[in-house]
């Protein structure tokens, strides 16, 4: 897995990130979602390494990255804090400007990188997500039925950690057949760590609070993403069921937005790596394989 890539632990000042990086060419940062780790990209990264310097970290709180202490407002697990990590990580690796792509929760971090650090982000790819503020504004009975875990993980009156850690395999239901044996073991090691489970819940608590506040503030101020944006969605997920035309939502957030669907379920990097890599190469300007 990740043959030819380098493993490192990088101190970002606020956290220590575990990262694999390799390849050659313009830098591309790939950000995983919940409850995955950087290993979700193990089928995609090699397909991009001949045209890009590919950087795959575990987000703070996830996988083998550190778990900073939280606060009452959950800001240490905000997407803004994770974006600061990402920029510091890329600078530590020698990349002042870079493309960033994120899936699921990682898409929110990627969005924050582009929004908060416009001088760093050259291009943005978001996958299977609309901005948190937009999702919560549109949350209805269909959303609550399909994505109830947002509110289960995000509430604090009856914390979810004890329930999840009682049987994490049953809760998360990943399989080696879907993920690949080594990636599955990396993921399974993470979900069996109570500190990681707590950090992932903190991610969702931040989502319902400070992350939504950040999105709402940007909308009120009319701030937009200045770099080109590609939105990718899984055809067998529920983006269109929930939002009709989710691409239209992203067009309110940036001036240059393109879109494409991927024939897969939610975990597109694991289910359709070749198609995903081709879309990334097309948007980022690399030659096709």
XYZ file of C-alpha atoms in Angstrom:
289
model
C 0.000 0.000 0.000
C 1.426 3.406 -1.056
C 4.509 1.773 -2.593
C 7.260 4.338 -3.031
C 5.596 6.860 -0.706
C 7.309 8.298 2.358
C 5.791 8.055 5.852
C 6.320 10.960 8.239
C 4.910 12.613 11.325
C 4.782 16.390 10.904
C 4.342 18.872 13.753
C 1.972 21.597 12.547
C 2.215 23.645 15.734
C -1.257 22.686 16.966
C -1.187 18.965 16.143
C 1.092 16.243 14.844
C -0.113 14.707 11.585
C 0.739 11.281 10.259
C 1.199 11.588 6.494
C 2.199 9.578 3.456
C 3.505 11.502 0.454
C 5.065 10.625 -2.869
C 5.107 11.166 -6.602
C 6.343 14.144 -8.584
C 4.771 17.246 -10.043
C 2.437 19.917 -8.677
C 1.380 19.262 -5.067
C -2.031 17.738 -4.384
C -3.414 17.304 -0.867
C -6.009 14.514 -0.437
C -8.242 14.646 2.667
C -10.262 11.660 3.867
C -13.703 11.588 5.476
C -15.270 9.927 8.509
C -14.456 7.323 9.783
C -11.685 6.652 7.272
C -7.984 7.427 7.477
C -5.486 8.566 4.849
C -5.454 4.922 3.665
C -8.787 5.431 1.876
C -6.684 6.944 -0.952
C -4.396 3.927 -1.395
C -5.976 2.981 -4.751
C -6.124 6.567 -6.040
C -2.765 7.990 -4.986
C -0.627 5.656 -7.157
C -2.732 6.593 -10.205
C -1.837 10.251 -9.641
C 1.781 9.955 -8.531
C 3.277 10.230 -12.026
C 1.740 13.691 -12.450
C 1.488 15.062 -8.914
C 3.261 15.149 -5.603
C 0.462 13.475 -3.626
C 0.088 14.168 0.101
C -2.297 12.024 2.178
C -2.511 12.886 5.892
C -4.675 11.635 8.700
C -6.691 14.661 9.800
C -6.186 15.741 13.390
C -8.063 13.386 15.690
C -8.208 10.652 13.054
C -6.007 7.628 12.465
C -2.448 8.027 13.669
C -2.529 11.820 13.971
C -2.607 13.449 17.394
C -5.778 14.237 19.314
C -5.491 17.755 20.781
C -7.505 18.482 23.938
C -10.932 19.856 23.154
C -12.752 22.897 24.538
C -16.359 23.631 25.422
C -17.019 25.079 21.960
C -15.193 22.160 20.212
C -13.067 24.625 18.205
C -9.961 22.390 18.243
C -11.938 20.022 15.981
C -13.357 22.717 13.738
C -12.694 22.531 10.019
C -10.937 25.884 10.353
C -8.454 24.351 12.821
C -7.967 21.312 10.589
C -7.382 23.631 7.628
C -4.648 25.404 9.582
C -3.018 22.011 10.090
C -3.197 21.298 6.375
C -1.569 24.549 5.341
C 1.175 24.115 7.946
C 1.720 20.519 6.795
C 2.091 21.515 3.170
C 4.436 24.370 4.057
C 6.561 21.945 6.109
C 6.817 19.721 3.027
C 7.886 22.699 0.917
C 4.586 23.475 -0.816
C 3.454 27.086 -0.486
C 0.630 26.638 -3.013
C -1.228 23.429 -3.736
C -4.447 21.852 -4.956
C -6.663 20.328 -2.280
C -9.308 17.623 -2.604
C -11.523 16.317 0.184
C -14.215 13.691 0.578
C -17.063 13.695 3.120
C -15.786 15.463 6.301
C -12.529 16.090 4.469
C -14.469 18.136 1.915
C -15.359 20.619 4.655
C -11.698 20.909 5.602
C -10.739 21.393 1.956
C -13.416 24.096 1.636
C -11.924 25.884 4.672
C -8.433 25.677 3.180
C -9.683 27.421 0.032
C -11.862 29.919 1.903
C -9.461 30.858 4.700
C -6.167 30.511 2.794
C -6.824 31.717 -0.761
C -3.125 32.382 -1.351
C -2.383 28.704 -0.693
C -5.167 26.899 -2.590
C -4.738 26.714 -6.359
C -7.740 24.427 -6.982
C -10.412 22.827 -4.827
C -12.170 19.472 -5.259
C -15.095 18.624 -2.978
C -16.679 15.172 -3.021
C -20.068 14.068 -1.699
C -20.664 17.184 0.395
C -22.250 20.600 0.334
C -21.137 23.244 2.867
C -22.174 22.394 6.427
C -24.224 25.566 6.780
C -26.126 24.729 3.603
C -26.742 21.117 4.676
C -28.098 22.146 8.073
C -30.306 24.855 6.578
C -31.846 22.209 4.325
C -32.052 19.429 6.933
C -35.528 17.898 6.785
C -37.060 14.534 7.674
C -35.258 12.827 4.772
C -31.902 14.200 5.908
C -32.613 13.281 9.534
C -33.499 9.709 8.553
C -30.438 9.214 6.346
C -27.861 11.287 8.241
C -29.103 10.981 11.836
C -25.567 10.181 12.940
C -24.721 13.897 12.509
C -26.932 14.630 15.492
C -26.111 11.480 17.462
C -22.361 12.102 17.232
C -22.770 15.858 17.620
C -24.867 16.012 20.784
C -23.302 16.083 24.258
C -26.135 15.237 26.689
C -25.718 11.502 26.065
C -22.273 11.212 24.474
C -22.005 8.700 21.647
C -18.506 7.492 22.475
C -19.586 4.784 24.935
C -22.146 3.346 22.518
C -19.711 3.269 19.577
C -16.762 1.863 21.509
C -18.888 -0.984 22.878
C -18.687 -2.581 19.390
C -16.932 -0.355 16.834
C -16.890 -3.037 14.132
C -20.680 -3.347 14.252
C -21.103 0.423 14.340
C -18.865 1.314 11.391
C -19.216 -1.849 9.279
C -16.198 -1.406 7.027
C -14.907 -4.512 5.247
C -11.527 -5.574 3.855
C -13.239 -6.531 0.585
C -14.366 -2.937 0.042
C -11.381 -1.146 1.475
C -8.458 -3.470 0.793
C -6.798 -5.527 3.530
C -4.114 -3.043 4.611
C -6.418 -0.029 4.483
C -8.993 -1.961 6.485
C -6.454 -2.755 9.188
C -5.437 0.914 9.375
C -9.083 1.953 9.691
C -9.853 -0.807 12.207
C -6.932 0.201 14.405
C -8.352 3.730 14.432
C -11.959 2.887 15.258
C -10.856 0.630 18.147
C -9.004 3.550 19.770
C -11.373 5.350 22.191
C -9.373 8.566 21.778
C -10.015 8.492 18.032
C -13.714 7.800 18.535
C -13.907 10.782 20.903
C -12.076 13.006 18.415
C -14.409 11.958 15.581
C -17.409 12.879 17.740
C -15.754 16.235 18.426
C -15.528 16.744 14.651
C -19.318 16.422 14.455
C -19.889 18.603 17.518
C -17.830 21.314 15.882
C -19.886 20.788 12.721
C -23.138 21.638 14.464
C -21.609 24.700 16.123
C -18.508 26.621 15.144
C -18.336 25.170 11.616
C -21.885 26.204 10.831
C -21.196 29.632 12.316
C -18.166 30.024 10.034
C -20.172 29.095 6.926
C -23.027 31.408 7.880
C -20.621 34.293 8.486
C -19.038 33.800 5.062
C -22.448 33.788 3.380
C -23.572 36.965 5.144
C -20.330 38.708 4.185
C -20.557 37.541 0.575
C -17.176 35.817 0.745
C -16.542 33.271 -1.991
C -13.911 30.730 -2.939
C -11.581 32.360 -5.450
C -9.921 29.315 -7.016
C -11.591 26.945 -9.514
C -13.809 24.301 -7.875
C -14.749 20.773 -8.957
C -17.697 19.095 -7.228
C -17.892 15.301 -7.574
C -20.780 13.220 -6.297
C -21.475 9.491 -6.112
C -24.338 8.360 -8.322
C -25.383 5.703 -5.806
C -25.312 8.037 -2.817
C -28.049 10.560 -1.953
C -26.700 13.966 -2.970
C -29.334 14.444 -5.668
C -32.120 12.969 -3.538
C -31.391 15.471 -0.788
C -30.496 18.571 -2.801
C -31.876 18.169 -6.309
C -28.971 19.884 -8.066
C -26.158 20.022 -5.499
C -23.897 21.636 -8.086
C -26.129 24.711 -7.950
C -25.388 25.033 -4.233
C -21.653 25.139 -4.856
C -22.148 27.770 -7.565
C -23.297 30.127 -4.807
C -19.919 29.658 -3.129
C -17.481 30.183 -6.009
C -17.296 31.851 -9.387
C -15.743 28.914 -11.275
C -17.495 25.631 -10.449
C -17.565 22.444 -12.495
C -19.143 19.129 -11.683
C -19.274 15.429 -12.530
C -20.803 12.301 -11.072
C -18.949 9.084 -10.275
C -20.548 5.669 -10.739
C -20.069 4.458 -7.165
C -21.472 4.421 -3.683
C -20.366 6.928 -1.066
C -16.741 5.793 -0.740
C -15.713 6.648 -4.291
C -11.954 6.435 -3.673
C -12.363 2.782 -2.716
C -15.140 1.823 -5.159
C -14.180 3.714 -8.341
C -10.525 4.778 -8.002
C -9.728 4.844 -11.727
C -12.755 6.989 -12.586
C -12.043 9.333 -9.687
C -8.367 9.662 -10.614
C -9.328 10.446 -14.218
C -11.675 13.241 -13.102
C -8.990 14.681 -10.832
C -6.374 14.607 -13.577
C -8.776 16.248 -16.026
C -9.595 19.091 -13.645
C -6.077 19.576 -12.334
C -4.539 19.629 -15.780
C -2.396 16.512 -15.817
C -2.130 14.331 -18.866
C -4.462 11.286 -18.871
C -3.043 7.878 -17.983
